[in-house]
Amino acid sequence: MFAYIKGTVTEIGTDEIIVETGGIGFSVFTSSQDSARLTKNQQATIYTHLNVREDDMSLFGFLTKEERSVFRMLINISGVGPKSALSILSCLSVDELRMAVLSDDYKAIAKANGIGPKTAQRLVIELRDKFHLEDVLGEYDEASPATSAPEDIVSETAMALSSLGYSNVEALRAIKKVPDSESMTVEQLLKAALKHII
């Protein structure tokens, strides 16, 4: 019904914002990650999903079409409602969720409020065929174009960090933070990434 809302962000909460357009203030549920990226009185385009139930109509909003698309994938999984899907996207970025699914890291997904281990495992199984490692590494390159190591070096470093007990999500986060990594070896990138893991 609503593809997006373009207007002024007048209020920001941890999981809800108010976007005013044409004299109407729309209450929109958002992930805490998206809320943190917005500022009061900012002009914004919010891509929306309208959830209709018998007794309620709720608007869910996202800063990118891709995040909305992943949200829609999540709510199609048995046991994952809109609030649970938003909780997952508050806990993990789209990139981190992809990495968690592709590496069977259901524990990272189960950290989201309202998501138990069984639901997280089902989510991993159902989304595995919809996500590809190239997408994760491609986003890694786009996110840090000046500091991106070759894909094989990133993969080997992520595996090394996993063998040290870190989740793949933690590994990818740390690798992304390493500056000037394009000419590093696996050993150099591993040492540098370890400094970024808290």
mmCIF file of C-alpha atoms in Angstrom:
data_model
loop_
_atom_site.group_PDB
_atom_site.id
_atom_site.type_symbol
_atom_site.label_atom_id
_atom_site.label_comp_id
_atom_site.label_asym_id
_atom_site.label_seq_id
_atom_site.Cartn_x
_atom_site.Cartn_y
_atom_site.Cartn_z
ATOM 1 C CA MET A 1 0.000 0.000 0.000
ATOM 2 C CA PHE A 2 2.770 2.461 0.974
ATOM 3 C CA ALA A 3 6.090 1.898 -0.840
ATOM 4 C CA TYR A 4 7.873 4.664 1.031
ATOM 5 C CA ILE A 5 7.332 7.843 3.028
ATOM 6 C CA LYS A 6 9.414 10.934 2.328
ATOM 7 C CA GLY A 7 9.278 13.584 5.007
ATOM 8 C CA THR A 8 10.705 15.095 8.174
ATOM 9 C CA VAL A 9 11.696 12.870 11.086
ATOM 10 C CA THR A 10 10.095 14.692 14.034
ATOM 11 C CA GLU A 11 10.588 12.107 16.797
ATOM 12 C CA ILE A 12 13.051 9.253 17.309
ATOM 13 C CA GLY A 13 12.672 6.393 19.787
ATOM 14 C CA THR A 14 14.664 3.179 20.073
ATOM 15 C CA ASP A 15 12.196 1.223 17.945
ATOM 16 C CA GLU A 16 9.823 3.846 16.561
ATOM 17 C CA ILE A 17 10.033 7.142 14.698
ATOM 18 C CA ILE A 18 7.485 9.756 13.629
ATOM 19 C CA VAL A 19 7.779 10.950 10.021
ATOM 20 C CA GLU A 20 5.735 14.012 9.102
ATOM 21 C CA THR A 21 4.661 14.584 5.531
ATOM 22 C CA GLY A 22 1.779 16.675 4.215
ATOM 23 C CA GLY A 23 0.757 17.649 7.744
ATOM 24 C CA ILE A 24 0.371 14.007 8.848
ATOM 25 C CA GLY A 25 2.723 12.302 11.318
ATOM 26 C CA PHE A 26 3.239 8.614 10.538
ATOM 27 C CA SER A 27 4.298 6.335 13.396
ATOM 28 C CA VAL A 28 6.844 3.905 11.933
ATOM 29 C CA PHE A 29 8.516 0.987 13.727
ATOM 30 C CA THR A 30 12.237 0.792 12.900
ATOM 31 C CA SER A 31 15.259 -1.233 13.947
ATOM 32 C CA SER A 32 17.430 0.365 16.617
ATOM 33 C CA GLN A 33 20.259 0.453 14.041
ATOM 34 C CA ASP A 34 18.140 2.580 11.685
ATOM 35 C CA SER A 35 16.913 4.817 14.538
ATOM 36 C CA ALA A 36 20.529 5.479 15.512
ATOM 37 C CA ARG A 37 21.331 6.654 11.959
ATOM 38 C CA LEU A 38 18.568 9.261 11.943
ATOM 39 C CA THR A 39 18.520 12.731 13.482
ATOM 40 C CA LYS A 40 15.573 14.847 14.569
ATOM 41 C CA ASN A 41 14.267 17.232 11.864
ATOM 42 C CA GLN A 42 16.177 15.301 9.180
ATOM 43 C CA GLN A 43 14.563 14.875 5.761
ATOM 44 C CA ALA A 44 14.426 11.132 5.077
ATOM 45 C CA THR A 45 13.003 8.531 2.740
ATOM 46 C CA ILE A 46 11.714 5.549 4.714
ATOM 47 C CA TYR A 47 10.898 2.373 2.746
ATOM 48 C CA THR A 48 7.840 0.857 4.362
ATOM 49 C CA HIS A 49 6.011 -2.393 4.950
ATOM 50 C CA LEU A 50 2.392 -2.224 6.137
ATOM 51 C CA ASN A 51 1.466 -5.112 8.421
ATOM 52 C CA VAL A 52 -2.296 -5.681 8.709
ATOM 53 C CA ARG A 53 -3.887 -7.862 11.373
ATOM 54 C CA GLU A 54 -7.511 -8.192 12.469
ATOM 55 C CA ASP A 55 -7.196 -5.561 15.166
ATOM 56 C CA ASP A 56 -4.104 -3.607 14.142
ATOM 57 C CA MET A 57 -2.306 -1.906 11.271
ATOM 58 C CA SER A 58 1.401 -1.223 11.813
ATOM 59 C CA LEU A 59 3.927 0.489 9.588
ATOM 60 C CA PHE A 60 7.509 -0.817 9.593
ATOM 61 C CA GLY A 61 10.224 1.329 8.044
ATOM 62 C CA PHE A 62 13.748 0.853 6.694
ATOM 63 C CA LEU A 63 16.477 3.105 5.350
ATOM 64 C CA THR A 64 17.183 0.784 2.395
ATOM 65 C CA LYS A 65 15.068 -1.353 0.068
ATOM 66 C CA GLU A 66 17.439 -4.235 0.752
ATOM 67 C CA GLU A 67 16.728 -4.156 4.492
ATOM 68 C CA ARG A 68 12.980 -4.130 3.778
ATOM 69 C CA SER A 69 13.432 -7.105 1.456
ATOM 70 C CA VAL A 70 15.289 -9.077 4.160
ATOM 71 C CA PHE A 71 12.582 -8.116 6.697
ATOM 72 C CA ARG A 72 9.965 -9.584 4.341
ATOM 73 C CA MET A 73 12.011 -12.789 4.007
ATOM 74 C CA LEU A 74 12.169 -13.040 7.797
ATOM 75 C CA ILE A 75 8.430 -12.599 8.409
ATOM 76 C CA ASN A 76 7.706 -15.408 5.937
ATOM 77 C CA ILE A 77 9.481 -17.855 8.255
ATOM 78 C CA SER A 78 7.254 -19.738 10.686
ATOM 79 C CA GLY A 79 7.628 -18.357 14.202
ATOM 80 C CA VAL A 80 9.035 -14.982 13.111
ATOM 81 C CA GLY A 81 6.604 -12.076 13.307
ATOM 82 C CA PRO A 82 7.269 -8.444 12.367
ATOM 83 C CA LYS A 83 8.496 -7.453 15.854
ATOM 84 C CA SER A 84 10.852 -10.460 15.984
ATOM 85 C CA ALA A 85 12.162 -9.665 12.495
ATOM 86 C CA LEU A 86 12.806 -6.073 13.578
ATOM 87 C CA SER A 87 14.567 -7.373 16.689
ATOM 88 C CA ILE A 88 16.902 -9.431 14.468
ATOM 89 C CA LEU A 89 17.665 -6.383 12.304
ATOM 90 C CA SER A 90 18.312 -4.357 15.465
ATOM 91 C CA CYS A 91 20.840 -6.950 16.612
ATOM 92 C CA LEU A 92 22.488 -7.682 13.237
ATOM 93 C CA SER A 93 22.967 -5.640 10.079
ATOM 94 C CA VAL A 94 21.820 -7.257 6.812
ATOM 95 C CA ASP A 95 25.465 -8.078 6.077
ATOM 96 C CA GLU A 96 25.985 -9.670 9.503
ATOM 97 C CA LEU A 97 22.742 -11.654 9.203
ATOM 98 C CA ARG A 98 23.870 -13.020 5.835
ATOM 99 C CA MET A 99 27.215 -14.051 7.308
ATOM 100 C CA ALA A 100 25.506 -15.691 10.307
ATOM 101 C CA VAL A 101 23.165 -17.665 8.021
ATOM 102 C CA LEU A 102 25.915 -18.750 5.610
ATOM 103 C CA SER A 103 28.169 -19.902 8.449
ATOM 104 C CA ASP A 104 25.364 -21.645 10.408
ATOM 105 C CA ASP A 105 25.978 -19.221 13.272
ATOM 106 C CA TYR A 106 22.482 -19.506 14.732
ATOM 107 C CA LYS A 107 23.785 -18.373 18.144
ATOM 108 C CA ALA A 108 24.427 -14.870 16.737
ATOM 109 C CA ILE A 109 20.803 -14.734 15.543
ATOM 110 C CA ALA A 110 19.481 -16.104 18.856
ATOM 111 C CA LYS A 111 20.968 -13.043 20.618
ATOM 112 C CA ALA A 112 18.054 -11.002 19.237
ATOM 113 C CA ASN A 113 15.208 -10.408 21.721
ATOM 114 C CA GLY A 114 12.386 -12.905 21.252
ATOM 115 C CA ILE A 115 14.405 -15.321 19.107
ATOM 116 C CA GLY A 116 15.174 -18.700 20.663
ATOM 117 C CA PRO A 117 17.750 -21.242 19.445
ATOM 118 C CA LYS A 118 15.146 -23.377 17.616
ATOM 119 C CA THR A 119 13.729 -20.402 15.714
ATOM 120 C CA ALA A 120 17.267 -19.227 14.907
ATOM 121 C CA GLN A 121 18.158 -22.687 13.544
ATOM 122 C CA ARG A 122 14.986 -22.771 11.411
ATOM 123 C CA LEU A 123 15.822 -19.302 10.124
ATOM 124 C CA VAL A 124 19.342 -20.422 9.120
ATOM 125 C CA ILE A 125 17.960 -23.461 7.266
ATOM 126 C CA GLU A 126 15.265 -21.500 5.416
ATOM 127 C CA LEU A 127 17.459 -18.536 4.431
ATOM 128 C CA ARG A 128 20.609 -20.459 3.482
ATOM 129 C CA ASP A 129 19.609 -20.773 -0.195
ATOM 130 C CA LYS A 130 18.614 -17.102 -0.430
ATOM 131 C CA PHE A 131 21.956 -15.635 0.657
ATOM 132 C CA HIS A 132 25.334 -15.922 -1.091
ATOM 133 C CA LEU A 133 28.865 -15.397 0.247
ATOM 134 C CA GLU A 134 29.676 -13.160 -2.741
ATOM 135 C CA ASP A 135 26.994 -10.735 -1.513
ATOM 136 C CA VAL A 136 28.624 -10.516 1.913
ATOM 137 C CA LEU A 137 32.116 -10.052 0.514
ATOM 138 C CA GLY A 138 30.808 -7.666 -2.152
ATOM 139 C CA GLU A 139 29.257 -5.493 0.548
ATOM 140 C CA TYR A 140 32.505 -5.719 2.465
ATOM 141 C CA ASP A 141 34.339 -4.307 -0.562
ATOM 142 C CA GLU A 142 31.767 -1.538 -1.096
ATOM 143 C CA ALA A 143 31.730 -0.587 2.565
ATOM 144 C CA SER A 144 35.509 -0.162 2.670
ATOM 145 C CA PRO A 145 36.675 0.357 -0.927
ATOM 146 C CA ALA A 146 39.999 1.894 0.075
ATOM 147 C CA THR A 147 40.808 -0.777 2.644
ATOM 148 C CA SER A 148 39.452 -3.985 1.130
ATOM 149 C CA ALA A 149 41.626 -7.088 1.189
ATOM 150 C CA PRO A 150 41.167 -9.711 -1.553
ATOM 151 C CA GLU A 151 38.175 -12.021 -0.988
ATOM 152 C CA ASP A 152 40.325 -15.130 -0.431
ATOM 153 C CA ILE A 153 42.358 -13.325 2.257
ATOM 154 C CA VAL A 154 39.144 -12.138 3.954
ATOM 155 C CA SER A 155 37.675 -15.671 3.871
ATOM 156 C CA GLU A 156 40.831 -17.289 5.285
ATOM 157 C CA THR A 157 41.121 -14.640 7.994
ATOM 158 C CA ALA A 158 37.455 -15.103 8.961
ATOM 159 C CA MET A 159 38.011 -18.872 9.200
ATOM 160 C CA ALA A 160 41.116 -18.325 11.356
ATOM 161 C CA LEU A 161 39.158 -16.054 13.711
ATOM 162 C CA SER A 162 36.364 -18.647 13.864
ATOM 163 C CA SER A 163 38.875 -21.323 14.858
ATOM 164 C CA LEU A 164 39.918 -19.024 17.727
ATOM 165 C CA GLY A 165 36.337 -19.107 19.012
ATOM 166 C CA TYR A 166 34.913 -15.917 17.508
ATOM 167 C CA SER A 167 31.639 -16.025 15.605
ATOM 168 C CA ASN A 168 31.744 -15.283 11.886
ATOM 169 C CA VAL A 169 29.762 -12.117 12.532
ATOM 170 C CA GLU A 170 32.383 -10.909 15.054
ATOM 171 C CA ALA A 171 35.137 -11.891 12.607
ATOM 172 C CA LEU A 172 33.631 -9.938 9.702
ATOM 173 C CA ARG A 173 33.003 -6.896 11.906
ATOM 174 C CA ALA A 174 36.659 -6.889 13.013
ATOM 175 C CA ILE A 175 38.020 -7.396 9.481
ATOM 176 C CA LYS A 176 35.899 -4.496 8.181
ATOM 177 C CA LYS A 177 37.513 -2.170 10.729
ATOM 178 C CA VAL A 178 41.089 -2.829 9.568
ATOM 179 C CA PRO A 179 42.463 0.122 7.553
ATOM 180 C CA ASP A 180 44.819 -0.290 4.574
ATOM 181 C CA SER A 181 44.244 -4.048 4.351
ATOM 182 C CA GLU A 182 44.427 -4.444 0.567
ATOM 183 C CA SER A 183 48.065 -5.656 0.560
ATOM 184 C CA MET A 184 48.013 -7.623 3.830
ATOM 185 C CA THR A 185 48.663 -11.345 4.171
ATOM 186 C CA VAL A 186 46.283 -13.550 6.167
ATOM 187 C CA GLU A 187 48.657 -13.368 9.162
ATOM 188 C CA GLN A 188 48.860 -9.561 9.037
ATOM 189 C CA LEU A 189 45.104 -9.152 8.630
ATOM 190 C CA LEU A 190 44.487 -11.640 11.454
ATOM 191 C CA LYS A 191 46.747 -9.706 13.855
ATOM 192 C CA ALA A 192 45.146 -6.388 12.882
ATOM 193 C CA ALA A 193 41.592 -7.779 13.140
ATOM 194 C CA LEU A 194 42.261 -9.200 16.612
ATOM 195 C CA LYS A 195 42.985 -5.665 17.824
ATOM 196 C CA HIS A 196 39.464 -4.648 16.759
ATOM 197 C CA ILE A 197 37.674 -7.450 18.624
ATOM 198 C CA ILE A 198 36.524 -6.319 22.044
#
